[in-house]
mmCIF file of C-alpha atoms in Angstrom:
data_model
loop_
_atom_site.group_PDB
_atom_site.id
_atom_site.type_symbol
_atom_site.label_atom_id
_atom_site.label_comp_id
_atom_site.label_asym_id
_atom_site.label_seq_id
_atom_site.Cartn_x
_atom_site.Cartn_y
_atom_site.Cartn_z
ATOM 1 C CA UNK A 1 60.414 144.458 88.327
ATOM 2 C CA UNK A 2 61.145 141.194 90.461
ATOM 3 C CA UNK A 3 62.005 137.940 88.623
ATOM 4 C CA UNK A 4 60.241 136.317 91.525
ATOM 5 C CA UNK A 5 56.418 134.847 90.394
ATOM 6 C CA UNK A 6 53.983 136.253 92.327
ATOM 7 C CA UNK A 7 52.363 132.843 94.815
ATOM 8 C CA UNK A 8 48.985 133.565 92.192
ATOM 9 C CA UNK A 9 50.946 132.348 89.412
ATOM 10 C CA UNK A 10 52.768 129.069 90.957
ATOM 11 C CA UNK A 11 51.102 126.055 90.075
ATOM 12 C CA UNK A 12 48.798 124.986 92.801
ATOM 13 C CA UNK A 13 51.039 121.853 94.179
ATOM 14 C CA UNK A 14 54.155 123.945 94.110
ATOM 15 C CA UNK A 15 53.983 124.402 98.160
ATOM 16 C CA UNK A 16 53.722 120.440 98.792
ATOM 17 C CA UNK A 17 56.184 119.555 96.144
ATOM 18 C CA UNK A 18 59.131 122.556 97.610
ATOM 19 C CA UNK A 19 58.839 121.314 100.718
ATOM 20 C CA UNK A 20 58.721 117.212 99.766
ATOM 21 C CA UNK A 21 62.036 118.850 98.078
ATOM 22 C CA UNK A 22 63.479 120.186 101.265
ATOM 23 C CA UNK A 23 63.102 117.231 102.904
ATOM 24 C CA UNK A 24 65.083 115.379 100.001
ATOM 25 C CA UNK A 25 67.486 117.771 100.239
ATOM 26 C CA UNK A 26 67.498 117.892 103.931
ATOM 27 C CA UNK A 27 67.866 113.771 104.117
ATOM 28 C CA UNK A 28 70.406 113.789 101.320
ATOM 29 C CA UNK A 29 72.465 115.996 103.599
ATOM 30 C CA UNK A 30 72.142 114.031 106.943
ATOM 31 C CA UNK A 31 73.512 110.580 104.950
ATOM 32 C CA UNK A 32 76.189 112.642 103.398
ATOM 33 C CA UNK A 33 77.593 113.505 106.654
ATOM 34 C CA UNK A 34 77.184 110.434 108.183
ATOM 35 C CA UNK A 35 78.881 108.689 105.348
ATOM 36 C CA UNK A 36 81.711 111.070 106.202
ATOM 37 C CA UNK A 37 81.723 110.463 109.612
ATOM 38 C CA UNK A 38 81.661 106.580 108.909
ATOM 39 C CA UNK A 39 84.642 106.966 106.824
ATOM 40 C CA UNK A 40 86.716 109.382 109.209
ATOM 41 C CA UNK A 41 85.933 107.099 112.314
ATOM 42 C CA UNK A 42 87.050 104.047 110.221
ATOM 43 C CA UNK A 43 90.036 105.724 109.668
ATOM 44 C CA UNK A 44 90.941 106.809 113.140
ATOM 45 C CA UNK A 45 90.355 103.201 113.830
ATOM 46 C CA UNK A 46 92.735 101.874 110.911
ATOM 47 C CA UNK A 47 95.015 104.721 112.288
ATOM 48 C CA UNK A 48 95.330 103.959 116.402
ATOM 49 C CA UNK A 49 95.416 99.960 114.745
ATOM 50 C CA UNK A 50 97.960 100.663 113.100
ATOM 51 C CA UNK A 51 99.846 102.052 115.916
ATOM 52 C CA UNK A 52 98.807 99.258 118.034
ATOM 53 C CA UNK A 53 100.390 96.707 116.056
ATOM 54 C CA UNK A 54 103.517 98.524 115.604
ATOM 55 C CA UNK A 55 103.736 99.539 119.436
ATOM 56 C CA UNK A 56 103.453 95.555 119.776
ATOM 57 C CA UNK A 57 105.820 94.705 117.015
ATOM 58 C CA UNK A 58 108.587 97.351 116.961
ATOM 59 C CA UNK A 59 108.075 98.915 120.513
ATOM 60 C CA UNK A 60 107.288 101.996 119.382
ATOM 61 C CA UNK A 61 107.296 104.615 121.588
ATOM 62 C CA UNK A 62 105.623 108.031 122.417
ATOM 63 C CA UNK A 63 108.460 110.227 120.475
ATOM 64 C CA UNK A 64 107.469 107.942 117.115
ATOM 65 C CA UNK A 65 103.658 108.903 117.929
ATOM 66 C CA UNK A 66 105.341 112.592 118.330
ATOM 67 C CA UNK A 67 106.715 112.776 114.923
ATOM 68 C CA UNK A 68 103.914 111.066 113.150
ATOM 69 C CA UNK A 69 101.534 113.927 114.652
ATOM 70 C CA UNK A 70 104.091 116.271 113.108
ATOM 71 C CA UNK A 71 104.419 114.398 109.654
ATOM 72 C CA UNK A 72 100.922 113.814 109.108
ATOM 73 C CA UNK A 73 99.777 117.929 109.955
ATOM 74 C CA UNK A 74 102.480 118.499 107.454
ATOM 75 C CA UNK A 75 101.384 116.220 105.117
ATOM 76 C CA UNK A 76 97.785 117.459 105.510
ATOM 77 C CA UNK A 77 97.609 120.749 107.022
ATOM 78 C CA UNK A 78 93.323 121.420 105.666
ATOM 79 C CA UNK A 79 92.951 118.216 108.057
ATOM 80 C CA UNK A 80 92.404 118.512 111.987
ATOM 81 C CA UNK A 81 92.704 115.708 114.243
ATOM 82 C CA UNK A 82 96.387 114.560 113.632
ATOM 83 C CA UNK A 83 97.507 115.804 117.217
ATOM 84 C CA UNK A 84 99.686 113.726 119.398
ATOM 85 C CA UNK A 85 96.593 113.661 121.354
ATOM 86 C CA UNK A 86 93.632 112.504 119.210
ATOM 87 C CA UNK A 87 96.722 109.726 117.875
ATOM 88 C CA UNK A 88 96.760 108.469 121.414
ATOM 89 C CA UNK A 89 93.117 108.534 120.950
ATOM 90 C CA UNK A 90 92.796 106.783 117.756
ATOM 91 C CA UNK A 91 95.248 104.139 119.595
ATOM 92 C CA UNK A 92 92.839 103.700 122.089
ATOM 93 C CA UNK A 93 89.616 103.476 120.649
ATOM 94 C CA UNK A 94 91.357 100.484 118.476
ATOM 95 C CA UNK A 95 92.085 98.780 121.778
ATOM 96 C CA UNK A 96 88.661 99.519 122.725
ATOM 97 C CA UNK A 97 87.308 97.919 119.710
ATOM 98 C CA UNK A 98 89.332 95.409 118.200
ATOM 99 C CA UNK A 99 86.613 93.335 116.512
ATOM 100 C CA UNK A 100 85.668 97.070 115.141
ATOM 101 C CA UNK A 101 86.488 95.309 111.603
ATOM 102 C CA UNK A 102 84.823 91.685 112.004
ATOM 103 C CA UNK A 103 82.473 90.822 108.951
ATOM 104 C CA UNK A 104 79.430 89.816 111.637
ATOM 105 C CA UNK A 105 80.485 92.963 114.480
ATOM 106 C CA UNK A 106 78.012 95.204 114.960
ATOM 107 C CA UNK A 107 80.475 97.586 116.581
ATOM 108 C CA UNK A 108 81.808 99.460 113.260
ATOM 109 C CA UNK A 109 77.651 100.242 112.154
ATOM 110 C CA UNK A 110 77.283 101.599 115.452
ATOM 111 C CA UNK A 111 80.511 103.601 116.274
ATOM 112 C CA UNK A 112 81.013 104.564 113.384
ATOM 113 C CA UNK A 113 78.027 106.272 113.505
ATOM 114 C CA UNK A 114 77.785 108.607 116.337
ATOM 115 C CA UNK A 115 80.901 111.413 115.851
ATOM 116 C CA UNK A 116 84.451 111.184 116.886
ATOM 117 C CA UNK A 117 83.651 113.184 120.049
ATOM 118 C CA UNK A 118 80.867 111.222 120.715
ATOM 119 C CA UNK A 119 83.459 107.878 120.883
ATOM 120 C CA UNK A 120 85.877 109.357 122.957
ATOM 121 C CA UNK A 121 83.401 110.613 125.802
ATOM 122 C CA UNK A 122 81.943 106.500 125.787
ATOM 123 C CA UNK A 123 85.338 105.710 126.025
ATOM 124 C CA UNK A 124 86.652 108.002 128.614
ATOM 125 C CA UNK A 125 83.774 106.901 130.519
ATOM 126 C CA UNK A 126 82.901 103.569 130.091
ATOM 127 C CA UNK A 127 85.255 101.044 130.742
ATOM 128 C CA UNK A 128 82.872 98.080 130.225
ATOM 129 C CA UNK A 129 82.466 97.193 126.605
ATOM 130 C CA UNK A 130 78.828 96.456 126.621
ATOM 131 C CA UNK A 131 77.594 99.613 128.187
ATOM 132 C CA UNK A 132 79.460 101.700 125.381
ATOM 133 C CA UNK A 133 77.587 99.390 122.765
ATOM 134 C CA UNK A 134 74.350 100.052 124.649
ATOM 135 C CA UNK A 135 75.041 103.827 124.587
ATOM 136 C CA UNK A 136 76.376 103.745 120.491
ATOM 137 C CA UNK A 137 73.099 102.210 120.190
ATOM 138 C CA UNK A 138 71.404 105.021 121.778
ATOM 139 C CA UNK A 139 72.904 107.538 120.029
ATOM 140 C CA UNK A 140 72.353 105.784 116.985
ATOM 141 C CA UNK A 141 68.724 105.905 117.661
ATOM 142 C CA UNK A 142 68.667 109.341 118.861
ATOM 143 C CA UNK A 143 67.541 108.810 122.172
ATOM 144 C CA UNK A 144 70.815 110.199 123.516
ATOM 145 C CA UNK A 145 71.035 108.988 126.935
ATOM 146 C CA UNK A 146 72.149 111.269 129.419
ATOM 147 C CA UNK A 147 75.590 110.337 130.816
ATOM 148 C CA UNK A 148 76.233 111.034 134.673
ATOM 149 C CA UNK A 149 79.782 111.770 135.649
ATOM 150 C CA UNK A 150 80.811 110.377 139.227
ATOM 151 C CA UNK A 151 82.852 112.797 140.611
#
């Protein structure tokens, strides 16, 4: 015998009320990994800050950036994104953004939106600052522009 009710025996909202539950569920889901995302691209932005500043104050170089990739995939070895590369990254998309912190920039509720990838396409190929607000924006509405490459 099944432990499953048969659909005569459900109560007669139990359709409309599993699926207003699935769509809880689903929601719940979408702002838990956004949250994350917020979070992790906050970081990468403290992160390549962080860099800056000391690049600036102690003339750090790339064979400091080299050994911090090394220390921090020791340090956390469940964690990706701690390459030499995305470090260099995270560097960059703190130039890019350096008001990414400001109490009245929009630029943190938008960037830190859309995901890491997402950031590092707008700023491989947007130089101008406004048109990689304009495209966070779009992204953060879901209207995903499409982005031509020049070649």
């Amino acid at each position: 015998m099944s432990d499953t009710p048969s659909q005569s025996t459900l109560p007669d909202n139990y359709a409309s009320w599993l699926s207003e539950l699935k769509q809880r569920i689903a929601h719940s889901q979408y702002h838990a990994v956004l949250a994350v995302n917020t979070e992790l691209v906050a970081l990468y932005w403290k992160i390549g800050n962080d860099i800056l500043e000391r690049q600036k104050q102690q003339g750090w170089g790339s064979k400091v950036i080299e050994q911090l990739a090394k220390d921090l995939k020791q340090a956390f070895p469940e964690m990706k994104g701690f390459s030499r590369a995305n470090l260099l990254y995270m560097r960059a998309f703190a130039d890019a953004w350096p008001d990414f912190e400001a109490p009245h920039a929009n630029v943190q509720q938008l960037v830190g939106q859309i995901p890491w990838g997402h950031n590092l396409v707008l700023l491989s190929k947007f130089k101008d600052r406004e048109q990689r607000l304009w495209y966070a924006e779009q992204s953060t509405q879901r209207r995903f522009p499409v982005i031509k490459v020049s070649r």
